[in-house]
XYZ file of C-alpha atoms in Angstrom:
585
model
C 101.948 123.678 111.446
C 104.878 125.900 110.557
C 107.603 125.446 113.184
C 108.310 129.186 112.889
C 105.016 129.738 114.748
C 106.445 128.166 117.912
C 109.913 127.863 119.392
C 111.201 124.361 118.743
C 113.869 122.396 120.597
C 115.513 118.946 120.281
C 112.566 117.200 121.976
C 109.922 118.909 119.845
C 111.976 118.274 116.712
C 111.295 114.544 117.179
C 107.521 114.961 117.012
C 105.911 113.429 113.906
C 103.920 115.698 111.595
C 100.535 114.363 112.650
C 101.177 115.565 116.218
C 102.551 118.928 115.158
C 99.201 119.719 113.509
C 97.667 120.210 116.984
C 100.274 122.768 118.092
C 99.341 126.416 117.947
C 101.120 129.625 118.984
C 100.511 130.700 122.559
C 100.058 134.393 121.601
C 100.964 135.547 125.081
C 99.948 139.146 124.380
C 96.324 138.012 124.041
C 96.015 137.289 127.756
C 94.008 140.107 129.329
C 94.628 141.665 132.753
C 91.548 139.736 133.968
C 93.119 136.499 132.667
C 96.258 137.299 134.647
C 94.202 138.064 137.761
C 92.375 134.737 137.448
C 95.708 132.907 137.184
C 97.107 134.779 140.158
C 94.080 134.107 142.350
C 94.012 130.380 141.587
C 97.757 129.978 142.033
C 97.868 131.917 145.308
C 95.003 129.839 146.642
C 96.481 126.594 145.376
C 99.971 127.174 146.686
C 98.590 128.141 150.092
C 96.203 125.193 150.336
C 98.028 122.543 148.327
C 101.238 122.978 150.286
C 99.319 121.187 153.050
C 97.487 118.481 151.073
C 99.449 117.870 147.843
C 102.291 115.418 147.368
C 105.631 117.045 148.133
C 106.529 116.865 144.437
C 104.007 119.638 143.749
C 105.775 122.424 145.630
C 109.182 121.189 144.488
C 107.911 120.959 140.916
C 106.616 124.527 140.872
C 110.134 125.662 141.686
C 111.839 123.297 139.243
C 109.530 124.135 136.332
C 109.728 127.859 136.978
C 105.970 128.372 137.162
C 105.172 131.780 138.625
C 102.333 132.540 140.998
C 101.825 136.058 139.666
C 102.056 135.528 135.910
C 100.596 133.090 133.400
C 103.533 130.943 132.261
C 105.126 131.675 128.934
C 105.616 128.439 126.990
C 109.048 129.460 125.772
C 110.251 130.121 129.298
C 108.804 126.827 130.517
C 110.621 124.910 127.789
C 113.964 126.353 128.737
C 113.471 124.941 132.227
C 111.689 121.691 131.290
C 114.545 120.648 129.010
C 116.643 119.936 132.111
C 113.970 117.387 133.090
C 114.030 115.826 129.609
C 110.601 117.226 128.754
C 109.070 119.968 126.654
C 105.723 121.758 126.495
C 103.567 122.945 123.623
C 100.375 124.941 123.372
C 97.620 122.892 121.755
C 94.130 123.444 120.456
C 92.051 122.686 123.575
C 90.735 119.117 123.662
C 92.671 116.920 121.253
C 91.906 113.235 120.513
C 92.865 110.983 123.449
C 95.266 108.906 121.338
C 97.102 112.060 120.217
C 97.205 113.398 123.786
C 98.823 110.188 124.983
C 101.212 110.011 122.060
C 102.538 113.465 122.976
C 103.305 112.026 126.434
C 105.193 109.154 124.791
C 107.501 111.767 123.256
C 108.026 113.466 126.671
C 105.950 116.434 125.578
C 103.441 118.066 127.896
C 100.447 119.441 126.005
C 99.073 122.671 127.423
C 95.826 124.255 126.322
C 96.806 127.912 126.054
C 93.272 129.196 126.748
C 92.421 130.179 130.314
C 89.086 129.786 132.082
C 86.734 132.719 132.412
C 86.333 134.445 135.765
C 82.885 132.887 136.263
C 84.484 129.411 135.927
C 87.432 130.206 138.178
C 86.798 127.295 140.573
C 86.446 124.598 137.919
C 85.986 124.135 134.196
C 85.680 120.929 132.126
C 87.722 122.624 129.418
C 91.473 122.020 129.420
C 93.161 125.331 130.117
C 96.561 126.637 131.068
C 95.714 126.508 134.780
C 94.870 122.814 134.535
C 97.818 121.908 132.328
C 100.479 124.329 133.484
C 99.714 124.445 137.204
C 98.404 120.877 137.398
C 100.429 118.590 135.155
C 103.757 120.403 134.843
C 104.888 120.477 138.505
C 104.438 116.739 139.102
C 106.580 115.672 136.128
C 109.573 116.973 138.074
C 109.254 113.694 139.997
C 111.327 111.180 137.951
C 109.217 108.118 138.819
C 105.990 109.890 137.910
C 107.506 111.300 134.708
C 108.500 107.764 133.666
C 104.939 106.592 134.349
C 103.483 109.429 132.277
C 105.734 108.638 129.315
C 105.026 104.908 129.533
C 101.312 105.588 129.815
C 101.569 107.562 126.587
C 103.342 104.730 124.787
C 100.707 102.185 125.781
C 97.665 104.443 125.748
C 98.116 105.662 122.176
C 97.900 102.028 121.009
C 94.542 101.395 122.719
C 91.729 100.562 120.310
C 88.721 102.884 120.365
C 85.099 102.477 119.386
C 82.946 104.733 117.252
C 81.101 105.793 120.423
C 84.384 106.896 122.022
C 84.860 109.410 119.226
C 81.263 110.629 119.584
C 81.808 111.211 123.309
C 85.116 112.993 122.644
C 83.395 115.343 120.186
C 80.600 116.047 122.690
C 83.029 116.839 125.519
C 85.105 119.028 123.220
C 81.946 120.911 122.209
C 80.982 121.474 125.858
C 84.448 122.760 126.701
C 84.261 125.282 123.865
C 80.780 126.662 124.564
C 81.291 126.761 128.340
C 84.317 129.014 127.972
C 82.835 131.093 125.123
C 81.452 134.408 126.303
C 77.709 134.786 126.097
C 76.777 131.120 125.641
C 73.157 130.688 126.827
C 72.762 128.578 129.970
C 70.229 126.336 128.249
C 72.756 125.487 125.522
C 75.318 124.431 128.130
C 72.728 122.360 129.985
C 71.667 120.701 126.731
C 75.293 119.805 125.986
C 75.793 118.387 129.486
C 72.653 116.244 129.177
C 73.862 114.966 125.809
C 77.164 113.900 127.405
C 75.268 112.171 130.211
C 73.196 110.302 127.622
C 76.290 109.196 125.723
C 78.025 108.080 128.915
C 74.996 106.004 129.880
C 74.793 104.369 126.446
C 78.384 103.516 125.543
C 77.773 99.769 125.245
C 80.703 97.461 125.937
C 83.695 99.624 126.923
C 86.579 99.754 124.462
C 90.257 99.564 125.379
C 90.434 103.336 125.019
C 87.521 103.708 127.451
C 89.292 101.498 130.000
C 92.636 103.230 129.675
C 90.957 106.632 129.701
C 89.506 105.622 133.074
C 92.987 104.719 134.336
C 94.266 108.075 133.115
C 91.436 109.899 134.840
C 91.872 108.169 138.205
C 95.647 108.670 138.208
C 96.993 111.493 136.042
C 93.897 113.678 136.472
C 92.305 112.725 139.800
C 94.873 110.631 141.600
C 95.650 110.536 145.301
C 98.820 109.053 146.795
C 99.778 107.752 150.240
C 97.416 105.960 152.585
C 93.620 105.814 152.711
C 93.755 107.586 156.054
C 96.161 110.338 154.950
C 96.138 110.709 151.151
C 97.913 113.475 149.259
C 96.934 115.002 145.902
C 98.947 114.505 142.719
C 96.276 114.444 139.968
C 96.258 117.546 137.758
C 92.476 117.877 137.795
C 92.556 118.209 141.574
C 95.673 120.388 141.648
C 94.062 122.898 139.284
C 90.574 123.006 140.829
C 90.140 125.197 143.899
C 86.752 123.693 144.587
C 87.453 119.997 144.076
C 90.866 119.960 145.737
C 89.084 120.917 148.963
C 86.063 118.677 148.361
C 88.203 115.589 147.756
C 89.782 115.820 151.184
C 86.430 115.509 152.961
C 84.596 112.346 153.976
C 82.073 113.072 151.203
C 84.533 111.451 148.783
C 85.157 107.740 149.256
C 88.838 106.750 149.144
C 89.637 103.383 147.528
C 92.965 101.545 147.137
C 94.185 101.924 143.565
C 94.157 98.761 141.453
C 93.381 97.598 137.944
C 89.703 97.754 138.956
C 89.926 101.512 138.415
C 89.886 100.777 134.676
C 86.292 99.600 135.043
C 85.208 102.678 137.003
C 83.726 105.315 134.716
C 83.572 109.034 135.467
C 81.432 112.057 134.669
C 83.474 115.076 133.644
C 80.585 117.441 134.430
C 80.283 116.471 138.122
C 82.429 116.173 141.233
C 83.858 112.708 141.696
C 82.103 110.521 144.332
C 85.198 108.380 144.886
C 88.936 108.600 144.284
C 91.722 106.025 144.173
C 94.829 106.141 146.342
C 98.113 104.655 145.122
C 100.759 103.841 147.770
C 103.515 105.337 145.592
C 104.248 106.353 142.009
C 106.007 103.070 141.182
C 102.770 101.175 141.864
C 101.101 103.166 139.069
C 103.475 101.603 136.563
C 102.808 98.124 137.946
C 99.044 98.479 137.408
C 99.625 99.975 133.958
C 101.656 96.956 132.869
C 99.012 94.619 134.297
C 96.391 96.402 132.212
C 98.596 96.385 129.103
C 98.751 92.588 129.390
C 94.983 92.518 128.786
C 95.161 94.664 125.626
C 95.076 93.461 122.046
C 98.481 95.124 121.776
C 99.899 92.129 123.663
C 97.235 89.472 123.132
C 96.426 89.807 119.431
C 94.325 86.872 118.237
C 90.742 86.780 117.069
C 89.514 89.227 119.718
C 92.194 91.773 118.827
C 91.329 91.645 115.144
C 87.622 91.944 115.942
C 88.307 95.021 118.064
C 89.994 96.696 115.105
C 87.053 95.854 112.855
C 84.577 97.238 115.389
C 86.595 100.437 115.856
C 86.296 101.406 112.159
C 89.595 103.265 112.605
C 93.075 102.884 111.185
C 94.849 100.072 112.996
C 97.623 97.482 112.719
C 98.002 93.761 113.226
C 101.366 92.068 113.662
C 101.894 88.425 112.721
C 104.257 85.900 114.281
C 106.810 86.667 111.553
C 106.883 90.349 112.534
C 105.005 91.390 109.391
C 102.711 94.324 110.168
C 99.568 95.130 108.203
C 98.021 98.581 108.641
C 94.670 99.754 107.375
C 90.972 99.907 108.193
C 90.086 96.306 108.950
C 86.738 95.354 107.471
C 86.135 91.620 107.924
C 87.579 88.286 109.006
C 87.013 84.556 108.699
C 87.636 82.365 111.731
C 88.000 78.651 112.414
C 87.964 77.013 115.845
C 88.404 80.334 117.632
C 91.288 81.570 115.490
C 91.344 84.019 112.566
C 92.246 82.360 109.285
C 91.660 85.304 106.943
C 91.503 89.092 107.316
C 90.559 91.901 104.954
C 91.163 95.640 105.067
C 89.252 98.295 103.150
C 90.865 101.258 101.438
C 94.474 102.345 101.650
C 96.667 99.814 103.425
C 100.395 99.265 103.910
C 102.764 96.505 105.010
C 105.699 97.037 107.333
C 108.331 95.237 109.368
C 109.587 96.648 112.668
C 107.584 99.864 112.123
C 109.273 100.468 108.754
C 107.249 100.230 105.573
C 108.329 97.465 103.182
C 109.530 98.637 99.791
C 106.740 98.329 97.237
C 104.076 97.652 99.880
C 102.723 101.156 100.375
C 99.212 102.616 100.111
C 99.601 103.076 96.361
C 100.208 99.348 95.930
C 97.306 98.504 98.262
C 94.940 101.352 97.468
C 91.712 99.360 97.703
C 92.606 97.089 100.594
C 94.630 94.041 101.544
C 93.494 90.521 102.430
C 95.398 87.382 103.306
C 95.051 83.947 104.889
C 96.984 83.227 108.084
C 97.681 80.002 109.900
C 99.127 76.607 108.934
C 98.806 74.577 105.785
C 96.439 71.662 106.120
C 98.160 68.384 107.027
C 101.597 69.986 107.519
C 102.881 70.325 111.088
C 105.480 72.991 110.402
C 104.284 76.595 109.811
C 105.409 78.223 106.560
C 107.499 80.805 108.417
C 109.497 78.043 110.118
C 110.295 76.266 106.861
C 113.904 76.362 105.730
C 114.655 77.057 102.045
C 114.940 73.285 101.545
C 111.559 72.702 103.233
C 109.938 75.321 101.004
C 111.384 73.724 97.902
C 110.213 70.284 99.024
C 106.671 71.589 99.389
C 107.020 73.375 95.994
C 106.693 76.798 97.633
C 109.346 78.030 95.298
C 109.912 80.650 92.603
C 108.182 79.756 89.327
C 106.038 76.973 90.810
C 102.273 76.879 90.244
C 100.843 75.828 93.609
C 97.555 75.152 95.347
C 97.923 75.827 99.067
C 95.214 74.501 101.388
C 95.106 76.213 104.772
C 93.492 74.806 107.894
C 89.936 76.116 107.970
C 89.210 75.951 104.275
C 91.193 78.795 102.701
C 92.839 77.873 99.368
C 95.407 79.948 97.487
C 96.208 78.986 93.898
C 98.695 80.744 91.626
C 102.223 81.073 90.300
C 104.863 82.060 92.848
C 106.927 85.019 91.704
C 109.114 85.761 94.729
C 109.318 85.848 98.521
C 110.292 88.476 101.088
C 112.277 87.542 104.204
C 112.851 89.282 107.525
C 116.235 89.880 109.126
C 116.191 86.437 110.721
C 115.738 84.821 107.308
C 112.104 83.812 107.887
C 109.798 84.301 104.943
C 107.158 86.950 105.680
C 105.551 87.526 102.273
C 104.969 85.463 99.129
C 104.065 87.176 95.852
C 101.876 85.421 93.262
C 100.529 86.103 89.804
C 97.348 84.677 88.291
C 96.212 84.100 91.846
C 92.869 83.013 93.237
C 91.939 82.911 96.919
C 88.824 81.012 97.986
C 87.101 79.888 101.165
C 85.038 76.729 100.825
C 84.451 77.487 97.164
C 83.648 81.193 97.616
C 86.103 83.516 95.834
C 87.734 86.090 98.096
C 90.285 87.419 95.610
C 91.176 86.776 91.988
C 93.758 88.361 89.723
C 95.260 87.899 86.315
C 98.079 90.350 85.609
C 97.767 91.951 89.047
C 100.222 90.572 91.599
C 98.950 89.174 94.879
C 100.947 89.422 98.104
C 100.173 86.776 100.703
C 101.127 87.558 104.291
C 102.971 84.803 106.150
C 102.272 84.242 109.818
C 100.701 81.516 111.872
C 98.975 83.857 114.314
C 98.198 87.497 115.063
C 100.355 88.384 118.060
C 99.393 92.044 118.334
C 96.606 94.410 117.278
C 96.612 98.111 118.033
C 95.396 101.562 117.072
C 97.265 103.505 114.399
C 99.727 102.603 111.635
C 102.938 100.636 112.061
C 104.900 103.222 110.080
C 103.618 106.763 110.665
C 104.960 107.784 107.263
C 102.708 105.333 105.423
C 99.509 107.353 105.812
C 98.407 110.977 105.568
C 97.292 111.675 109.127
C 96.887 115.446 108.759
C 93.190 116.078 109.287
C 92.983 118.668 112.070
C 92.151 122.356 111.603
C 93.048 124.727 114.400
C 90.139 126.574 116.005
C 90.317 130.200 117.044
C 89.913 129.443 120.748
C 88.816 131.802 123.466
C 92.275 133.102 124.308
C 93.563 133.555 120.781
C 90.993 136.198 119.961
C 93.101 138.914 118.328
C 91.694 141.494 120.706
C 91.902 145.082 119.489
C 91.900 146.796 122.861
C 91.019 146.431 126.517
C 87.519 146.969 127.809
C 87.039 149.584 130.537
C 86.902 146.901 133.246
C 90.047 145.249 131.894
C 91.823 148.612 131.877
C 91.133 148.979 135.606
C 92.503 145.482 136.224
C 95.609 146.579 134.342
C 95.964 149.742 136.444
C 95.950 147.722 139.660
C 98.319 145.139 138.188
C 100.729 147.888 137.107
C 100.541 149.420 140.584
C 101.350 146.114 142.282
C 104.306 145.536 139.950
C 105.637 149.063 140.498
C 104.982 150.263 136.957
C 102.448 152.934 137.944
C 102.329 153.974 141.590
C 100.525 157.326 141.270
C 96.996 156.001 140.740
C 94.350 156.281 143.436
C 93.237 152.798 144.452
C 90.290 154.333 146.306
C 89.013 156.005 143.134
C 89.445 152.784 141.141
C 87.441 150.894 143.763
C 84.682 153.527 143.736
C 84.379 153.225 139.949
C 84.210 149.429 140.171
C 81.624 149.659 142.954
C 79.462 151.964 140.846
C 79.885 150.597 137.307
C 80.724 146.923 137.913
C 78.989 146.057 141.197
C 79.102 142.303 140.500
C 82.858 142.098 139.968
C 84.533 140.642 143.056
C 88.088 139.774 142.030
C 89.421 143.290 141.416
C 88.110 144.563 144.780
C 89.993 141.695 146.434
C 93.205 142.714 144.622
C 92.706 146.315 145.776
C 91.947 145.063 149.300
C 95.240 143.151 149.345
C 97.219 146.259 148.370
C 95.343 148.390 150.889
C 96.074 146.184 153.898
C 99.699 145.781 152.793
C 99.896 149.597 152.988
C 98.299 149.513 156.445
C 95.298 151.531 155.279
C 92.260 151.431 157.580
C 89.235 152.914 155.813
C 89.545 151.446 152.280
C 89.789 147.776 153.370
C 86.622 148.140 155.451
C 84.728 149.708 152.538
C 85.825 146.863 150.278
C 84.803 144.214 152.807
C 81.372 145.783 153.141
C 80.993 145.841 149.368
C 82.027 142.205 149.088
C 79.513 141.247 151.780
C 76.793 142.710 149.558
C 78.049 140.622 146.626
C 78.021 137.489 148.802
C 74.449 138.219 149.829
C 73.305 138.639 146.240
C 75.480 135.788 144.858
C 75.933 133.165 147.598
C 77.871 130.902 145.211
C 80.753 133.411 145.366
C 80.926 133.354 149.151
C 83.754 130.832 149.507
C 85.803 132.416 146.707
C 85.514 135.862 148.289
C 86.291 134.613 151.797
C 89.324 132.714 150.524
C 90.557 135.809 148.692
C 90.249 137.977 151.799
C 91.999 135.329 153.886
C 94.893 135.107 151.410
C 95.309 138.876 151.506
C 95.328 138.829 155.301
C 97.956 136.067 155.356
C 100.206 137.982 152.956
C 99.973 141.130 155.078
C 101.412 139.199 158.029
C 104.342 137.713 156.109
């Protein structure tokens, strides 16, 4: 991504390249007058309704983030305001991988899908869009405690280990979001996609860390309630951006549960309304539960289970040993003894690092086909290698130029000539380099070299295992191609219906006050009898001008639409009510 395609700032400048690949220009001029009308309707409805049921941070946040009710937010304008909160926003390519989404949060960057839902999906869409992101997520980050939670969630969440099935589900949901917002997609294709997602959700097997933390994200950041069970308020972006579900969630049809770490085990269906929601007493409690969950992750527990999770994920990951040495790669296999790993092996490009910085000479070119090493203690010796002083190492002949045969607990043997050792900042040895080396396990050869050097990792245990590389610069992580999207469509000109939306918008903004709203309505009534949103906009202007005949004609027309399309009844009634409220202000 060329930074000239979006306006950067000090926060965005800190983003690594692999995150920048998801950023795309907003192309504000591509938003149609209908897009703007959809935004305006949802925001007017939300501000009116949510002022009563949302956490107080919502209304305050709208003001602080400069989000307008009448106009789709411009990303550049948002950034100028968000910088005072220590955050930034970027337009991204719809659904992005969960780990990337969370990593953006760790950098205090709000990702906003620049597309906007179609009029027929005005109440709710599973696709991330600018209403969901801009009107849902952005206002709440003005609350400092919640903003800290969001950033911390990103730091921890991007380290969660996924499974192959997680990626399959992500791809399926992304596909549904694209086809549901694409014009002209057959209903049967959407239904087929939804059934496929249901099948995947019902056959995920044992949940991965990413599945658990995705649940926590869903029940807090997306669908969270705050306060008491008897009087909860909305703060989740999914609820704040959905006209339909923000009302539904306040009824007794939705069970309210106290928020706890148990929410991590509660799955969700993105295609349906939620049967239950979790209520946190305050934003600080969110961070407490997050830390409790993090204590269960391989990130903090390491060990045999952590290593096995990385193997099962089949994705790039990292283990950290007790010495601080970090090994990154695609972990392929392990050997264990008495519940502990004693040998690990990666496949393909791998790299070694210390404190998230790649060690000199230990890059993917050096370890192009993989990296394997024993870990643990030497057999019959009580002191781990990393705790040996230089004198101890010499006494045990672990010394430059010595030909040694090292027997590890569990049956791993390393034989070869020691060339050198690498130490960390505390002086502990973290790597020993051999030549003419042979590594065996109970007589079976695991590695053998002649002229090729062998690097043996030093560490008694694996203290951490997590998704992604230790040093982001070690691997080429650029693998995403931007899609065209539904908003970035390079439109040549407005359709006739869109041109009428523009006429009414120009009239309301004072740019063209000589048009006849009655004639526009008559054309819409004749040529576009199913369109309901533009008549509501004309109705609003008519009653503001104290007209008598035109509003009644529009109401009669809308009653016909409600009769023919009952699913639009609530949307139309809400629109008429909003117009009536504004006329009295």
